Amino acid sequence: MVQKKLRIITDFDGPIMDVSERYYQVYQVCLEQVRRPGQTVKRLSKAEFWQLKRSQVPERQIGQMSGLDELQAQDFARMRRNTVHTPPYLSYDTPIPGAVETLERIQQAGIDLAVMTMRRTSELDEAFQRCNLGRFFGGDRRYCLSNDYVKTTDVQDKPLLMQRALSELPPAENWMVGDTEADIAAAKAHGIPVVSVLSGIRDRTQLSKHQPDWIVNNFAEALDVIVQHAGWESTVRKDIAWQNAGSSDPSYFSAGNC
């Protein structure tokens, strides 16, 4: 009996890329720009800020917790939305520890791999080029938003991306890996099992509300769940030679960038 082709459709930010430093840098810049001269503000630590983000505390509330008044907090939230995805800050994103090794495991095992992200084309290309991650995703395995796409909400836009992907990709046993409710919605809308990871912008409490099939710590654990339940354990072996040798070739990354 021929084994059905296995495909993993993964989100980019969260399973693969750590965006916490970018978000924190933008938080600090916006806080500084909104505060009045001489006004005392309370700059949250990165750990405090990121936990609030993962708990889905609204931006305005984060602003107020940082010492801004209500009107300032509204300006802060608007400025953050307009700034966080701009080119000067994208360079703060770095691969999550272990993500590249997991991509290599997937590639070596011959599992089909596609990326599905709410990044725009230019934003995805920037990370692919800077961190040499494009080698894992063929040109026909990249699903993102066009540079001029008018966004609605992630939970509306991502299922549309999934619909497009499933109409274009060859048949396979599809699995979704992601870190937000949008990933869960996209998978559930099309009857695809979904593994949520805790390495991104949602904590366990927020993810549990949307009932993914599994919640795990990171991409590596997501892969383990998938190969176990898809019957690929004999193909994807944790003790393969390259993994025993350690981390991936450091020449893949640019010093100071990734």
mmCIF file of C-alpha atoms in Angstrom:
data_model
loop_
_atom_site.group_PDB
_atom_site.id
_atom_site.type_symbol
_atom_site.label_atom_id
_atom_site.label_comp_id
_atom_site.label_asym_id
_atom_site.label_seq_id
_atom_site.Cartn_x
_atom_site.Cartn_y
_atom_site.Cartn_z
ATOM 1 C CA MET A 1 0.000 0.000 0.000
ATOM 2 C CA VAL A 2 1.458 3.371 -1.062
ATOM 3 C CA GLN A 3 1.774 5.896 1.765
ATOM 4 C CA LYS A 4 -0.099 9.112 1.057
ATOM 5 C CA LYS A 5 2.053 12.203 0.648
ATOM 6 C CA LEU A 6 2.360 14.156 3.874
ATOM 7 C CA ARG A 7 2.303 17.964 3.823
ATOM 8 C CA ILE A 8 2.904 20.424 6.629
ATOM 9 C CA ILE A 9 1.491 23.919 6.141
ATOM 10 C CA THR A 10 3.143 26.165 8.684
ATOM 11 C CA ASP A 11 2.722 29.722 9.801
ATOM 12 C CA PHE A 12 5.941 31.743 9.656
ATOM 13 C CA ASP A 13 5.897 34.017 12.709
ATOM 14 C CA GLY A 14 5.613 31.920 15.837
ATOM 15 C CA PRO A 15 6.621 28.447 14.670
ATOM 16 C CA ILE A 16 9.682 29.667 12.737
ATOM 17 C CA MET A 17 10.386 33.328 13.522
ATOM 18 C CA ASP A 18 10.570 35.060 16.883
ATOM 19 C CA VAL A 19 8.945 38.487 16.564
ATOM 20 C CA SER A 20 9.060 39.421 20.248
ATOM 21 C CA GLU A 21 12.057 41.755 19.946
ATOM 22 C CA ARG A 22 10.493 43.622 17.016
ATOM 23 C CA TYR A 23 7.266 44.112 18.926
ATOM 24 C CA TYR A 24 9.144 45.251 22.029
ATOM 25 C CA GLN A 25 11.294 47.727 20.122
ATOM 26 C CA VAL A 26 8.195 49.244 18.517
ATOM 27 C CA TYR A 27 6.485 49.404 21.920
ATOM 28 C CA GLN A 28 9.379 51.425 23.314
ATOM 29 C CA VAL A 29 9.564 53.777 20.320
ATOM 30 C CA CYS A 30 5.837 54.472 20.344
ATOM 31 C CA LEU A 31 5.791 54.991 24.098
ATOM 32 C CA GLU A 32 8.581 57.547 23.805
ATOM 33 C CA GLN A 33 6.942 59.375 20.913
ATOM 34 C CA VAL A 34 3.525 59.613 22.553
ATOM 35 C CA ARG A 35 4.556 60.726 26.033
ATOM 36 C CA ARG A 36 4.617 64.451 26.746
ATOM 37 C CA PRO A 37 7.911 66.219 27.513
ATOM 38 C CA GLY A 38 8.711 65.614 31.151
ATOM 39 C CA GLN A 39 5.941 63.036 31.548
ATOM 40 C CA THR A 40 6.913 60.044 33.658
ATOM 41 C CA VAL A 41 6.085 56.702 32.069
ATOM 42 C CA LYS A 42 6.655 53.145 33.188
ATOM 43 C CA ARG A 43 8.469 51.195 30.511
ATOM 44 C CA LEU A 44 7.537 47.539 30.857
ATOM 45 C CA SER A 45 10.274 44.934 30.705
ATOM 46 C CA LYS A 46 10.322 42.779 27.611
ATOM 47 C CA ALA A 47 9.077 39.786 29.608
ATOM 48 C CA GLU A 48 6.187 41.821 31.047
ATOM 49 C CA PHE A 49 5.279 43.280 27.674
ATOM 50 C CA TRP A 50 5.430 39.971 25.809
ATOM 51 C CA GLN A 51 3.287 38.187 28.366
ATOM 52 C CA LEU A 52 0.648 40.889 27.962
ATOM 53 C CA LYS A 53 0.772 40.468 24.182
ATOM 54 C CA ARG A 54 0.499 36.686 24.470
ATOM 55 C CA SER A 55 -2.490 37.130 26.763
ATOM 56 C CA GLN A 56 -4.115 39.405 24.161
ATOM 57 C CA VAL A 57 -4.254 42.438 26.424
ATOM 58 C CA PRO A 58 -5.395 45.339 24.162
ATOM 59 C CA GLU A 59 -2.790 47.842 22.993
ATOM 60 C CA ARG A 60 -4.588 50.754 24.638
ATOM 61 C CA GLN A 61 -4.491 48.960 27.965
ATOM 62 C CA ILE A 62 -0.772 48.282 27.572
ATOM 63 C CA GLY A 63 -0.304 51.983 26.919
ATOM 64 C CA GLN A 64 -2.242 52.923 30.042
ATOM 65 C CA MET A 65 -0.318 50.361 32.108
ATOM 66 C CA SER A 66 2.809 52.135 30.865
ATOM 67 C CA GLY A 67 1.663 55.484 32.264
ATOM 68 C CA LEU A 68 -0.215 57.024 29.332
ATOM 69 C CA ASP A 69 -3.601 58.662 29.717
ATOM 70 C CA GLU A 70 -6.604 57.446 27.733
ATOM 71 C CA LEU A 71 -6.124 59.724 24.722
ATOM 72 C CA GLN A 72 -2.399 59.029 24.627
ATOM 73 C CA ALA A 73 -3.089 55.305 24.821
ATOM 74 C CA GLN A 74 -5.315 55.564 21.738
ATOM 75 C CA ASP A 75 -2.539 57.353 19.849
ATOM 76 C CA PHE A 76 -0.059 54.774 21.095
ATOM 77 C CA ALA A 77 -2.177 51.881 19.822
ATOM 78 C CA ARG A 78 -2.679 53.503 16.428
ATOM 79 C CA MET A 79 1.012 54.329 16.071
ATOM 80 C CA ARG A 80 2.026 50.808 17.028
ATOM 81 C CA ARG A 81 -0.277 49.280 14.395
ATOM 82 C CA ASN A 82 1.158 51.582 11.731
ATOM 83 C CA THR A 83 4.759 50.916 12.722
ATOM 84 C CA VAL A 84 5.192 47.296 13.755
ATOM 85 C CA HIS A 85 5.310 45.831 10.234
ATOM 86 C CA THR A 86 7.480 48.519 8.643
ATOM 87 C CA PRO A 87 10.897 47.643 7.160
ATOM 88 C CA PRO A 88 13.128 49.327 9.769
ATOM 89 C CA TYR A 89 11.899 46.913 12.448
ATOM 90 C CA LEU A 90 11.696 43.625 10.532
ATOM 91 C CA SER A 91 15.419 43.075 11.031
ATOM 92 C CA TYR A 92 14.773 42.416 14.738
ATOM 93 C CA ASP A 93 13.082 39.108 13.849
ATOM 94 C CA THR A 94 15.223 36.003 14.293
ATOM 95 C CA PRO A 95 14.622 32.260 13.856
ATOM 96 C CA ILE A 96 13.324 30.553 16.975
ATOM 97 C CA PRO A 97 15.936 28.166 18.431
ATOM 98 C CA GLY A 98 15.463 24.747 16.887
ATOM 99 C CA ALA A 99 13.229 25.935 14.042
ATOM 100 C CA VAL A 100 15.862 25.643 11.324
ATOM 101 C CA GLU A 101 16.807 22.156 12.505
ATOM 102 C CA THR A 102 13.131 21.196 12.377
ATOM 103 C CA LEU A 103 12.834 22.509 8.822
ATOM 104 C CA GLU A 104 15.868 20.405 7.915
ATOM 105 C CA ARG A 105 14.263 17.319 9.465
ATOM 106 C CA ILE A 106 11.143 17.927 7.383
ATOM 107 C CA GLN A 107 13.158 18.482 4.228
ATOM 108 C CA GLN A 108 15.316 15.393 4.737
ATOM 109 C CA ALA A 109 12.254 13.229 5.355
ATOM 110 C CA GLY A 110 10.708 14.291 2.045
ATOM 111 C CA ILE A 111 7.640 15.830 3.658
ATOM 112 C CA ASP A 112 6.017 18.473 1.498
ATOM 113 C CA LEU A 113 6.290 21.875 3.175
ATOM 114 C CA ALA A 114 4.377 25.096 2.582
ATOM 115 C CA VAL A 115 4.335 28.391 4.450
ATOM 116 C CA MET A 116 1.132 30.342 5.074
ATOM 117 C CA THR A 117 1.475 33.740 6.679
ATOM 118 C CA MET A 118 -0.228 37.077 7.125
ATOM 119 C CA ARG A 119 3.021 38.750 6.118
ATOM 120 C CA ARG A 120 3.001 40.598 2.852
ATOM 121 C CA THR A 121 5.239 39.379 0.040
ATOM 122 C CA SER A 122 7.926 41.986 0.728
ATOM 123 C CA GLU A 123 7.933 41.165 4.446
ATOM 124 C CA LEU A 124 8.286 37.444 3.826
ATOM 125 C CA ASP A 125 10.989 37.950 1.198
ATOM 126 C CA GLU A 126 12.974 40.116 3.606
ATOM 127 C CA ALA A 127 13.178 37.344 6.192
ATOM 128 C CA PHE A 128 13.791 34.637 3.591
ATOM 129 C CA GLN A 129 16.737 36.536 2.156
ATOM 130 C CA ARG A 130 18.237 37.799 5.403
ATOM 131 C CA CYS A 131 18.027 34.466 7.208
ATOM 132 C CA ASN A 132 18.368 32.138 4.211
ATOM 133 C CA LEU A 133 15.032 30.464 4.899
ATOM 134 C CA GLY A 134 13.708 30.539 1.347
ATOM 135 C CA ARG A 135 15.605 27.315 0.644
ATOM 136 C CA PHE A 136 12.916 25.416 2.534
ATOM 137 C CA PHE A 137 9.941 26.721 0.547
ATOM 138 C CA GLY A 138 9.594 26.474 -3.210
ATOM 139 C CA GLY A 139 8.042 29.372 -5.080
ATOM 140 C CA ASP A 140 4.765 27.465 -5.333
ATOM 141 C CA ARG A 141 4.762 26.706 -1.600
ATOM 142 C CA ARG A 142 4.601 30.304 -0.354
ATOM 143 C CA TYR A 143 1.214 31.674 0.631
ATOM 144 C CA CYS A 144 1.176 35.248 1.897
ATOM 145 C CA LEU A 145 -0.605 38.540 1.243
ATOM 146 C CA SER A 146 0.220 40.664 -1.771
ATOM 147 C CA ASN A 147 1.877 43.986 -1.019
ATOM 148 C CA ASP A 148 -1.299 45.891 -1.906
ATOM 149 C CA TYR A 149 -3.776 43.544 -0.214
ATOM 150 C CA VAL A 150 -6.374 45.332 1.920
ATOM 151 C CA LYS A 151 -6.501 43.386 5.165
ATOM 152 C CA THR A 152 -9.698 42.650 7.060
ATOM 153 C CA THR A 153 -8.855 40.449 10.051
ATOM 154 C CA ASP A 154 -6.477 37.509 10.292
ATOM 155 C CA VAL A 155 -9.285 35.093 11.152
ATOM 156 C CA GLN A 156 -11.035 36.110 7.924
ATOM 157 C CA ASP A 157 -8.008 36.421 5.661
ATOM 158 C CA LYS A 158 -6.157 33.255 6.628
ATOM 159 C CA PRO A 159 -8.965 30.802 5.764
ATOM 160 C CA LEU A 160 -9.023 32.439 2.316
ATOM 161 C CA LEU A 161 -5.303 31.783 1.956
ATOM 162 C CA MET A 162 -5.904 28.178 2.968
ATOM 163 C CA GLN A 163 -8.691 27.854 0.413
ATOM 164 C CA ARG A 164 -6.358 29.129 -2.285
ATOM 165 C CA ALA A 165 -3.555 26.790 -1.214
ATOM 166 C CA LEU A 166 -5.757 23.708 -1.231
ATOM 167 C CA SER A 167 -7.055 24.576 -4.687
ATOM 168 C CA GLU A 168 -3.515 24.920 -6.077
ATOM 169 C CA LEU A 169 -1.450 22.300 -4.260
ATOM 170 C CA PRO A 170 -1.461 18.633 -5.325
ATOM 171 C CA PRO A 171 -3.430 16.242 -3.098
ATOM 172 C CA ALA A 172 -1.779 15.257 0.181
ATOM 173 C CA GLU A 173 -2.470 14.611 3.835
ATOM 174 C CA ASN A 174 -2.374 18.193 5.094
ATOM 175 C CA TRP A 175 -1.490 19.352 8.611
ATOM 176 C CA MET A 176 -1.371 22.915 9.928
ATOM 177 C CA VAL A 177 1.121 24.350 12.430
ATOM 178 C CA GLY A 178 0.549 27.826 13.843
ATOM 179 C CA ASP A 179 0.515 30.044 16.895
ATOM 180 C CA THR A 180 -2.753 31.998 16.686
ATOM 181 C CA GLU A 181 -6.506 31.653 16.440
ATOM 182 C CA ALA A 182 -6.248 32.549 12.736
ATOM 183 C CA ASP A 183 -4.243 29.382 12.064
ATOM 184 C CA ILE A 184 -6.789 27.324 13.956
ATOM 185 C CA ALA A 185 -9.659 28.940 12.053
ATOM 186 C CA ALA A 186 -7.986 28.347 8.691
ATOM 187 C CA ALA A 187 -7.401 24.677 9.440
ATOM 188 C CA LYS A 188 -10.808 23.993 10.946
ATOM 189 C CA ALA A 189 -12.583 25.703 8.035
ATOM 190 C CA HIS A 190 -11.108 23.082 5.737
ATOM 191 C CA GLY A 191 -11.080 20.018 7.973
ATOM 192 C CA ILE A 192 -7.309 19.978 8.506
ATOM 193 C CA PRO A 193 -5.770 18.904 11.823
ATOM 194 C CA VAL A 194 -3.955 21.768 13.522
ATOM 195 C CA VAL A 195 -1.097 21.816 16.018
ATOM 196 C CA SER A 196 -0.672 25.077 17.936
ATOM 197 C CA VAL A 197 2.717 26.107 19.301
ATOM 198 C CA LEU A 198 3.482 28.160 22.409
ATOM 199 C CA SER A 199 6.587 29.749 20.891
ATOM 200 C CA GLY A 200 4.582 32.577 19.331
ATOM 201 C CA ILE A 201 2.222 35.395 20.226
ATOM 202 C CA ARG A 202 -0.487 33.448 22.095
ATOM 203 C CA ASP A 203 -0.318 31.666 25.428
ATOM 204 C CA ARG A 204 -1.955 28.359 26.251
ATOM 205 C CA THR A 205 -5.070 29.976 27.730
ATOM 206 C CA GLN A 206 -5.776 31.975 24.566
ATOM 207 C CA LEU A 207 -5.079 29.058 22.228
ATOM 208 C CA SER A 208 -7.234 26.674 24.254
ATOM 209 C CA LYS A 209 -10.276 28.880 23.678
ATOM 210 C CA HIS A 210 -10.153 27.948 19.979
ATOM 211 C CA GLN A 211 -9.671 24.206 20.534
ATOM 212 C CA PRO A 212 -6.755 23.206 18.318
ATOM 213 C CA ASP A 213 -6.140 19.470 18.053
ATOM 214 C CA TRP A 214 -2.859 19.749 19.973
ATOM 215 C CA ILE A 215 -0.920 22.437 21.842
ATOM 216 C CA VAL A 216 2.840 21.926 22.085
ATOM 217 C CA ASN A 217 5.845 24.045 22.996
ATOM 218 C CA ASN A 218 7.466 24.545 19.606
ATOM 219 C CA PHE A 219 7.805 23.505 15.966
ATOM 220 C CA ALA A 220 9.979 20.499 16.798
ATOM 221 C CA GLU A 221 7.312 19.083 19.093
ATOM 222 C CA ALA A 222 4.653 19.833 16.488
ATOM 223 C CA LEU A 223 6.579 17.782 13.953
ATOM 224 C CA ASP A 224 6.817 14.900 16.413
ATOM 225 C CA VAL A 225 3.042 14.946 16.912
ATOM 226 C CA ILE A 226 2.404 15.041 13.180
ATOM 227 C CA VAL A 227 4.738 12.203 12.189
ATOM 228 C CA GLN A 228 3.410 10.062 15.029
ATOM 229 C CA HIS A 229 -0.236 10.470 14.074
ATOM 230 C CA ALA A 230 0.384 10.408 10.323
ATOM 231 C CA GLY A 231 2.365 7.169 10.566
ATOM 232 C CA TRP A 232 5.704 8.662 9.517
ATOM 233 C CA GLU A 233 7.727 7.850 12.641
ATOM 234 C CA SER A 234 9.881 5.322 10.814
ATOM 235 C CA THR A 235 10.773 7.959 8.223
ATOM 236 C CA VAL A 236 11.452 10.965 10.447
ATOM 237 C CA ARG A 237 14.011 9.700 12.955
ATOM 238 C CA LYS A 238 15.279 11.897 15.736
ATOM 239 C CA ASP A 239 18.650 10.193 15.746
ATOM 240 C CA ILE A 240 19.582 10.856 12.119
ATOM 241 C CA ALA A 241 23.192 11.787 11.627
ATOM 242 C CA TRP A 242 22.848 15.496 10.925
ATOM 243 C CA GLN A 243 20.877 16.068 14.097
ATOM 244 C CA ASN A 244 23.435 14.281 16.244
ATOM 245 C CA ALA A 245 26.078 16.541 14.732
ATOM 246 C CA GLY A 246 24.492 19.607 16.324
ATOM 247 C CA SER A 247 23.041 22.813 14.976
ATOM 248 C CA SER A 248 22.802 23.845 11.357
ATOM 249 C CA ASP A 249 25.670 25.341 9.352
ATOM 250 C CA PRO A 250 26.377 28.785 10.831
ATOM 251 C CA SER A 251 27.183 30.112 7.371
ATOM 252 C CA TYR A 252 23.438 30.069 6.680
ATOM 253 C CA PHE A 253 23.004 33.153 8.829
ATOM 254 C CA SER A 254 24.376 36.661 8.566
ATOM 255 C CA ALA A 255 26.226 37.804 11.646
ATOM 256 C CA GLY A 256 24.227 40.329 13.610
ATOM 257 C CA ASN A 257 21.042 39.623 11.638
ATOM 258 C CA CYS A 258 20.017 36.058 12.326
#
